[in-house]
Short mmCIF file of C-alpha atoms in Angstrom, two decimals:
data_model
loop_
_atom_site.label_atom_id
_atom_site.label_comp_id
_atom_site.label_asym_id
_atom_site.label_seq_id
_atom_site.Cartn_x
_atom_site.Cartn_y
_atom_site.Cartn_z
CA UNK A 262 -27.18 -1.79 16.81
CA UNK A 263 -24.45 -0.37 14.57
CA UNK A 264 -24.35 2.92 16.47
CA UNK A 265 -24.22 1.13 19.82
CA UNK A 266 -21.39 -1.10 18.59
CA UNK A 267 -19.38 1.87 17.32
CA UNK A 268 -19.87 3.71 20.62
CA UNK A 269 -18.76 0.64 22.56
CA UNK A 270 -15.55 -0.10 20.60
CA UNK A 271 -14.84 3.51 19.64
CA UNK A 272 -14.39 5.12 16.24
CA UNK A 273 -13.12 4.52 13.60
CA UNK A 274 -15.03 1.38 12.58
CA UNK A 275 -14.91 -0.56 9.32
CA UNK A 276 -18.11 -1.22 7.34
CA UNK A 277 -18.01 -4.26 5.04
CA UNK A 278 -20.98 -5.32 2.86
CA UNK A 279 -21.28 -9.05 2.16
CA UNK A 280 -20.58 -10.80 -1.15
CA UNK A 281 -19.00 -7.93 -3.05
CA UNK A 282 -15.82 -7.76 -5.10
CA UNK A 283 -12.79 -5.51 -4.57
CA UNK A 284 -14.14 -4.00 -1.35
CA UNK A 285 -17.06 -2.29 -3.09
CA UNK A 286 -18.84 0.10 -0.69
CA UNK A 287 -16.37 -0.76 2.07
CA UNK A 288 -15.59 2.31 4.15
CA UNK A 289 -14.03 3.54 7.37
CA UNK A 290 -16.48 5.54 9.51
CA UNK A 291 -14.93 8.13 11.82
CA UNK A 292 -18.19 9.62 13.13
CA UNK A 293 -21.84 8.71 13.60
CA UNK A 294 -22.75 10.64 10.42
CA UNK A 295 -20.17 8.66 8.43
CA UNK A 296 -21.53 5.45 9.93
CA UNK A 297 -25.14 6.12 8.94
CA UNK A 298 -24.24 7.20 5.42
CA UNK A 299 -21.89 4.29 4.76
CA UNK A 300 -24.30 1.68 6.13
CA UNK A 301 -27.02 3.00 3.84
CA UNK A 302 -24.62 2.79 0.90
CA UNK A 303 -23.58 -0.78 1.85
CA UNK A 304 -27.16 -2.03 2.31
CA UNK A 305 -28.20 -0.53 -1.02
CA UNK A 306 -25.40 -2.48 -2.71
CA UNK A 307 -26.01 -5.78 -0.90
CA UNK A 308 -29.49 -5.53 0.62
CA UNK A 309 -30.12 -9.27 1.02
CA UNK A 310 -27.00 -9.96 3.09
CA UNK A 311 -25.66 -8.58 6.37
CA UNK A 312 -23.29 -5.66 6.72
CA UNK A 313 -20.32 -6.49 8.93
CA UNK A 314 -18.93 -3.92 11.36
CA UNK A 315 -15.56 -4.23 13.08
CA UNK A 316 -13.16 -2.02 14.96
CA UNK A 317 -10.70 -0.37 12.55
CA UNK A 318 -7.19 -0.73 13.96
CA UNK A 319 -5.02 2.24 13.07
CA UNK A 320 -1.25 2.33 12.46
CA UNK A 321 -1.08 -1.43 11.88
CA UNK A 322 1.05 -3.23 9.31
CA UNK A 323 -0.72 -5.53 6.87
CA UNK A 324 0.80 -8.90 6.01
CA UNK A 325 -0.19 -11.20 3.16
CA UNK A 326 0.04 -15.00 3.24
CA UNK A 327 -0.27 -16.90 -0.05
CA UNK A 328 -0.24 -20.64 0.43
CA UNK A 329 -1.05 -24.08 -0.93
CA UNK A 330 -2.27 -26.92 1.29
CA UNK A 331 -3.15 -30.59 1.00
CA UNK A 332 -5.64 -32.24 3.37
CA UNK A 333 -5.17 -29.48 5.92
CA UNK A 334 -1.37 -29.60 5.77
CA UNK A 335 0.63 -26.58 4.64
CA UNK A 336 2.68 -27.43 1.54
CA UNK A 337 4.18 -24.12 0.37
CA UNK A 338 3.72 -20.53 1.45
CA UNK A 339 4.96 -16.99 0.84
CA UNK A 340 4.70 -14.10 3.30
CA UNK A 341 4.63 -10.59 1.82
CA UNK A 342 4.50 -7.27 3.66
CA UNK A 343 2.54 -4.22 2.59
CA UNK A 344 4.34 -0.89 2.37
CA UNK A 345 1.14 0.97 3.26
CA UNK A 346 -0.42 0.56 6.68
CA UNK A 347 -3.67 -1.39 6.94
CA UNK A 348 -6.57 0.61 5.55
CA UNK A 349 -5.50 0.43 1.90
CA UNK A 350 -7.18 -2.35 -0.10
CA UNK A 351 -4.76 -5.22 -0.75
CA UNK A 352 -5.30 -4.76 -4.49
CA UNK A 353 -4.04 -1.18 -4.22
CA UNK A 354 -1.17 -1.98 -1.86
CA UNK A 355 2.54 -2.12 -2.62
CA UNK A 356 3.88 -5.58 -1.69
CA UNK A 357 7.45 -6.51 -0.77
CA UNK A 358 8.72 -10.08 -1.01
CA UNK A 359 10.65 -11.40 0.86
CA UNK A 360 9.50 -9.13 3.72
CA UNK A 361 12.12 -6.60 4.80
CA UNK A 362 10.76 -5.11 8.02
CA UNK A 363 8.93 -7.91 9.83
CA UNK A 364 10.10 -9.23 13.17
CA UNK A 365 11.10 -12.89 13.24
CA UNK A 366 8.52 -13.50 15.96
CA UNK A 367 5.81 -11.88 13.83
CA UNK A 368 6.65 -14.20 10.92
CA UNK A 369 6.53 -17.20 13.26
CA UNK A 370 3.11 -16.19 14.56
CA UNK A 371 1.75 -15.65 11.05
CA UNK A 372 2.93 -19.10 10.01
CA UNK A 373 1.58 -20.71 13.20
CA UNK A 374 -1.87 -19.15 12.75
CA UNK A 375 -1.87 -20.14 9.07
CA UNK A 376 -1.20 -23.78 9.96
CA UNK A 377 -4.02 -23.77 12.53
CA UNK A 378 -6.53 -22.28 10.07
CA UNK A 379 -5.39 -24.67 7.35
CA UNK A 380 -5.85 -27.67 9.63
CA UNK A 381 -9.26 -26.66 10.99
CA UNK A 382 -10.66 -25.91 7.52
CA UNK A 383 -9.00 -29.01 5.98
CA UNK A 384 -7.85 -26.96 3.03
CA UNK A 385 -6.75 -28.67 -0.16
CA UNK A 386 -5.65 -26.19 -2.81
CA UNK A 387 -4.75 -22.48 -2.86
CA UNK A 388 -5.69 -19.96 -0.18
CA UNK A 389 -4.83 -16.47 0.97
CA UNK A 390 -4.88 -14.92 4.45
CA UNK A 391 -4.50 -11.24 5.29
CA UNK A 392 -3.14 -10.29 8.70
CA UNK A 393 -2.81 -7.18 10.83
CA UNK A 394 0.23 -6.68 13.00
CA UNK A 395 0.76 -3.97 15.58
CA UNK A 396 3.13 -4.08 18.55
CA UNK A 397 3.94 -7.65 17.50
CA UNK A 398 0.31 -8.69 18.03
CA UNK A 399 -1.08 -10.52 15.01
CA UNK A 400 -4.77 -10.62 14.00
CA UNK A 401 -6.52 -12.22 11.03
CA UNK A 402 -8.42 -9.91 8.68
CA UNK A 403 -9.80 -12.61 6.42
CA UNK A 404 -9.08 -15.99 4.85
CA UNK A 405 -9.95 -16.52 1.18
CA UNK A 406 -10.21 -20.11 -0.04
CA UNK A 407 -8.92 -19.32 -3.50
CA UNK A 408 -5.84 -18.11 -5.35
CA UNK A 409 -5.22 -14.40 -4.83
CA UNK A 410 -3.99 -11.79 -7.30
CA UNK A 411 -0.53 -12.10 -5.72
CA UNK A 412 -0.10 -15.80 -6.58
CA UNK A 413 1.70 -15.06 -9.88
CA UNK A 414 3.87 -12.53 -8.05
CA UNK A 415 5.07 -14.93 -5.36
CA UNK A 416 5.50 -17.70 -7.92
CA UNK A 417 7.81 -15.56 -10.04
CA UNK A 418 9.73 -14.24 -7.03
CA UNK A 419 10.51 -17.70 -5.64
CA UNK A 420 10.40 -19.54 -8.99
CA UNK A 421 7.90 -21.98 -7.51
CA UNK A 422 4.65 -22.45 -9.44
CA UNK A 423 2.06 -22.21 -6.67
CA UNK A 424 -0.84 -22.63 -9.11
CA UNK A 425 0.65 -25.83 -10.55
CA UNK A 426 0.99 -27.25 -7.04
CA UNK A 427 -2.58 -26.23 -6.13
CA UNK A 428 -4.04 -27.66 -9.34
CA UNK A 429 -2.31 -31.01 -8.84
CA UNK A 430 -3.67 -31.20 -5.31
CA UNK A 431 -7.20 -30.33 -6.42
CA UNK A 432 -7.24 -33.14 -8.98
CA UNK A 433 -6.10 -35.64 -6.37
CA UNK A 434 -2.39 -35.94 -7.08
CA UNK A 435 0.20 -36.08 -4.32
CA UNK A 436 2.77 -33.28 -4.28
CA UNK A 437 5.89 -32.58 -2.30
CA UNK A 438 6.81 -29.16 -0.91
CA UNK A 439 9.21 -27.11 -3.02
CA UNK A 440 12.18 -25.94 -0.98
CA UNK A 441 12.24 -22.15 -0.54
CA UNK A 442 15.33 -21.10 1.42
CA UNK A 443 15.25 -17.33 2.04
CA UNK A 444 18.98 -17.45 2.77
CA UNK A 445 19.55 -18.24 -0.92
CA UNK A 446 17.47 -15.31 -2.16
CA UNK A 447 19.54 -12.17 -2.76
CA UNK A 448 16.89 -10.28 -4.70
CA UNK A 449 13.79 -8.39 -3.58
CA UNK A 450 10.57 -8.13 -5.59
CA UNK A 451 7.97 -5.37 -5.31
CA UNK A 452 4.43 -5.42 -6.71
CA UNK A 453 2.97 -1.97 -7.29
CA UNK A 454 -0.56 -0.98 -8.36
CA UNK A 455 -1.48 0.85 -11.54
CA UNK A 456 -4.36 3.31 -11.65
CA UNK A 457 -6.50 4.82 -14.40
CA UNK A 458 -7.49 8.05 -12.66
CA UNK A 459 -6.67 10.06 -15.78
CA UNK A 460 -9.52 8.24 -17.55
CA UNK A 461 -11.95 8.48 -14.63
CA UNK A 462 -13.09 12.06 -14.70
CA UNK A 463 -13.80 13.44 -11.24
CA UNK A 464 -12.50 10.42 -9.31
CA UNK A 465 -10.47 11.25 -6.20
CA UNK A 466 -7.00 9.71 -6.70
CA UNK A 467 -6.46 8.56 -3.14
CA UNK A 468 -6.04 5.11 -1.57
CA UNK A 469 -8.86 3.73 0.55
CA UNK A 470 -10.25 0.41 1.73
CA UNK A 471 -12.22 0.13 -1.53
CA UNK A 472 -10.06 -1.03 -4.43
CA UNK A 473 -9.32 1.51 -7.16
CA UNK A 474 -6.39 0.06 -9.16
CA UNK A 475 -6.89 -1.36 -12.64
CA UNK A 476 -3.61 -3.24 -12.99
CA UNK A 477 -0.27 -3.95 -11.38
CA UNK A 478 3.41 -4.41 -12.14
CA UNK A 479 6.13 -6.42 -10.42
CA UNK A 480 9.83 -5.62 -10.55
CA UNK A 481 13.01 -7.12 -9.12
CA UNK A 482 16.09 -5.53 -7.60
CA UNK A 483 19.03 -6.41 -5.40
CA UNK A 484 17.36 -4.42 -2.60
CA UNK A 485 13.96 -2.91 -1.90
CA UNK A 486 14.97 0.59 -3.08
CA UNK A 487 16.03 -0.59 -6.53
CA UNK A 488 12.97 -2.83 -6.88
CA UNK A 489 10.65 -0.03 -5.71
CA UNK A 490 12.02 2.54 -8.18
CA UNK A 491 11.71 0.06 -11.05
CA UNK A 492 8.13 -0.72 -10.05
CA UNK A 493 7.19 2.95 -9.76
CA UNK A 494 8.74 3.81 -13.12
CA UNK A 495 6.86 0.88 -14.68
CA UNK A 496 3.55 2.34 -13.49
CA UNK A 497 4.27 5.64 -15.26
CA UNK A 498 5.79 7.51 -12.31
CA UNK A 499 8.44 10.05 -13.34
CA UNK A 500 11.52 10.82 -11.25
CA UNK A 501 11.46 14.64 -10.86
CA UNK A 502 13.90 16.23 -13.32
CA UNK A 503 13.63 19.78 -12.00
CA UNK A 504 13.52 18.58 -8.39
CA UNK A 505 10.48 20.67 -7.47
CA UNK A 506 8.22 19.10 -4.89
CA UNK A 507 4.89 20.17 -3.43
CA UNK A 508 4.24 18.75 0.02
CA UNK A 509 0.99 18.74 1.98
CA UNK A 510 1.74 16.39 4.86
CA UNK A 511 -1.69 16.13 6.46
CA UNK A 512 -2.10 15.68 10.23
CA UNK A 513 0.68 16.52 12.70
CA UNK A 514 1.83 12.93 13.21
CA UNK A 515 2.37 12.63 9.45
CA UNK A 516 4.44 15.83 9.43
CA UNK A 517 6.57 14.49 12.28
CA UNK A 518 7.08 11.14 10.56
CA UNK A 519 8.03 12.70 7.22
CA UNK A 520 10.41 15.32 8.65
CA UNK A 521 13.58 13.26 8.20
CA UNK A 522 12.56 12.41 4.64
CA UNK A 523 12.10 16.12 3.94
CA UNK A 524 15.63 16.76 5.22
CA UNK A 525 16.94 14.10 2.85
CA UNK A 526 15.14 15.75 -0.06
CA UNK A 527 16.87 19.06 0.69
CA UNK A 528 20.22 17.25 0.69
CA UNK A 529 19.34 15.83 -2.73
CA UNK A 530 18.82 19.37 -4.03
CA UNK A 531 15.02 19.46 -4.06
CA UNK A 532 13.08 22.69 -3.69
CA UNK A 533 10.09 22.12 -1.43
CA UNK A 534 6.84 24.03 -1.78
CA UNK A 535 4.34 23.39 0.97
CA UNK A 536 0.91 24.31 2.29
CA UNK A 537 0.62 26.69 5.26
CA UNK A 538 0.78 24.30 8.22
CA UNK A 539 3.28 22.01 6.53
CA UNK A 540 5.60 24.89 5.57
CA UNK A 541 5.40 26.33 9.09
CA UNK A 542 6.33 22.96 10.61
CA UNK A 543 9.18 22.33 8.17
CA UNK A 544 10.72 25.81 8.51
CA UNK A 545 10.42 25.61 12.30
CA UNK A 546 12.44 22.40 12.19
CA UNK A 547 15.18 23.65 9.88
CA UNK A 548 13.81 22.48 6.51
CA UNK A 549 13.38 25.30 4.01
CA UNK A 550 9.92 25.29 2.45
CA UNK A 551 8.19 27.91 0.31
CA UNK A 552 4.55 28.65 1.09
CA UNK A 553 1.92 28.10 -1.59
CA UNK A 554 -1.81 28.53 -1.04
CA UNK A 555 -4.70 26.08 -1.18
CA UNK A 556 -7.58 26.71 -3.62
CA UNK A 557 -9.98 27.89 -0.92
CA UNK A 558 -7.53 30.57 0.24
CA UNK A 559 -7.78 32.44 -3.09
CA UNK A 560 -4.23 33.76 -2.90
CA UNK A 561 -1.12 33.57 -5.02
CA UNK A 562 1.15 31.72 -5.41
CA UNK A 563 -1.57 29.11 -5.77
CA UNK A 564 -1.05 25.35 -5.75
CA UNK A 565 -3.48 24.93 -8.64
CA UNK A 566 -1.65 27.52 -10.73
CA UNK A 567 1.73 25.92 -10.05
CA UNK A 568 0.45 22.48 -11.00
CA UNK A 569 -1.14 23.75 -14.21
CA UNK A 570 1.96 25.74 -15.19
CA UNK A 571 4.29 22.76 -14.78
CA UNK A 572 6.21 24.29 -11.88
CA UNK A 573 5.79 21.15 -9.77
CA UNK A 574 7.41 17.79 -10.64
CA UNK A 575 6.00 15.76 -7.79
CA UNK A 576 3.03 16.15 -5.44
CA UNK A 577 3.01 14.42 -2.06
CA UNK A 578 -0.45 14.97 -0.63
CA UNK A 579 -1.39 13.11 2.55
CA UNK A 580 -5.16 13.48 3.18
CA UNK A 581 -6.23 15.06 6.46
CA UNK A 582 -9.21 12.70 6.81
CA UNK A 583 -11.46 10.37 4.86
CA UNK A 584 -14.93 11.84 5.25
CA UNK A 585 -17.66 11.91 2.64
CA UNK A 586 -16.37 12.63 -0.87
CA UNK A 587 -16.62 16.32 -1.53
CA UNK A 588 -14.83 19.14 -3.31
CA UNK A 589 -12.25 19.71 -0.59
CA UNK A 590 -8.92 21.44 -1.08
CA UNK A 591 -7.16 18.10 -0.94
CA UNK A 592 -9.40 16.61 -3.60
CA UNK A 593 -8.97 19.58 -5.95
CA UNK A 594 -5.18 19.51 -5.53
CA UNK A 595 -4.92 15.76 -6.17
CA UNK A 596 -7.31 15.89 -9.10
CA UNK A 597 -5.40 18.76 -10.74
CA UNK A 598 -2.13 16.85 -10.40
CA UNK A 599 -3.64 13.85 -12.19
CA UNK A 600 -5.28 15.97 -14.91
CA UNK A 601 -1.99 17.76 -15.65
CA UNK A 602 0.17 14.63 -15.51
CA UNK A 603 2.07 15.48 -12.32
CA UNK A 604 3.33 12.46 -10.39
CA UNK A 605 1.26 11.98 -7.23
CA UNK A 606 1.91 10.15 -3.96
CA UNK A 607 -0.96 10.12 -1.45
CA UNK A 608 0.34 7.63 1.12
CA UNK A 609 2.89 8.50 3.79
CA UNK A 610 4.64 5.12 3.85
CA UNK A 611 5.01 5.10 0.08
CA UNK A 612 6.34 8.68 0.16
CA UNK A 613 8.96 7.76 2.77
CA UNK A 614 10.07 4.70 0.78
CA UNK A 615 10.28 6.84 -2.36
CA UNK A 616 12.61 9.32 -0.66
CA UNK A 617 14.79 6.50 0.71
CA UNK A 618 14.95 5.02 -2.80
CA UNK A 619 15.96 8.36 -4.32
CA UNK A 620 18.73 8.65 -1.71
CA UNK A 621 19.94 5.16 -2.65
CA UNK A 622 19.87 6.06 -6.36
CA UNK A 623 21.91 9.21 -5.76
CA UNK A 624 24.59 7.15 -4.02
CA UNK A 625 24.45 4.17 -6.40
CA UNK A 626 23.63 5.43 -9.92
CA UNK A 627 25.64 2.67 -11.61
CA UNK A 628 23.83 -0.09 -9.72
CA UNK A 629 20.41 0.83 -11.08
CA UNK A 630 20.20 -1.47 -14.07
CA UNK A 631 17.74 -3.68 -15.87
CA UNK A 632 18.31 -7.40 -15.34
CA UNK A 633 16.25 -10.22 -16.79
CA UNK A 634 14.22 -12.54 -14.58
CA UNK A 635 16.34 -15.56 -15.47
CA UNK A 636 19.46 -13.90 -14.06
CA UNK A 637 17.77 -13.36 -10.72
CA UNK A 638 16.73 -17.01 -10.68
CA UNK A 639 20.28 -18.27 -11.22
CA UNK A 640 21.07 -17.68 -7.56
CA UNK A 641 18.31 -20.15 -6.68
CA UNK A 642 19.85 -22.82 -8.89
CA UNK A 643 16.71 -22.91 -11.10
#
């Protein structure tokens, strides 16, 4: 049945075991071999419950709705956008609040769908809905009838205690909606994940549909670039001092999308090292890149040697594919970066936002400052 379904809707498909936490054993199958292996893994983990298959929609934006309701009526809500495209577990995603790149119509549809779900389920208390959006078409991923990990984040950003509201409702008290006027909010907040790959020997430090983060930070700024840099620095990321960057941009569409960011890096004075196909593409399009070799090529200058010798400040490695875990070139490169404490970015959207943030910092060095939470809240009159 699973094979027939995948053939009918087309690969990739998403495999989701039932009743597991943090997306355990959840995977994206891109071939029949992937499908068989991942289903076996999912059934071994949750053998008494069904495995759910669905079409995996690529290049879609993920949107998060955190809300509180009373008797099926929406009381307060917060809509966050993910930096990463759908396909990265929400616990590993970078969230922006208020959203910066959502169409007004998309926000209206998300709110409309939320109200309908809330009414049908007669929700009283906290809940969370995750949405997909592509070409302004909105789909529901899932609705969780509980507080999500982003409830404290949205509460701090808007200075509205969502948990207090939800608790009062659940014990039978009447509450009134707290006014949240986005026009009064000058700041932007970003929640970024923290990982412990340095302590997990052999783990592949790459983002997937199964959650890998072990913590998170949230930072505020007057725009998304300031907030993003603060959040990244808080997770242990280091802004490259020597401005040496190793880029492996993955499939062609990723190279095309990152080209303008690569040009900006050159303007900032970065020296770009790149793998064979990436360096060829960059040089062909007027971006100077120095060739370095993958481990399997057994040639010098080698990526592994450069990482171990401290010649690289930052590694941007966009995986070619997500097949079965194996000792691929990509895995060895990412693992070496982590083991030798080299900052690593493995998501294209995050890499592009990082470059945009570095450009902003170069132009506005005096505006990058630490400000306490209370000062940001003054604009809200709280």
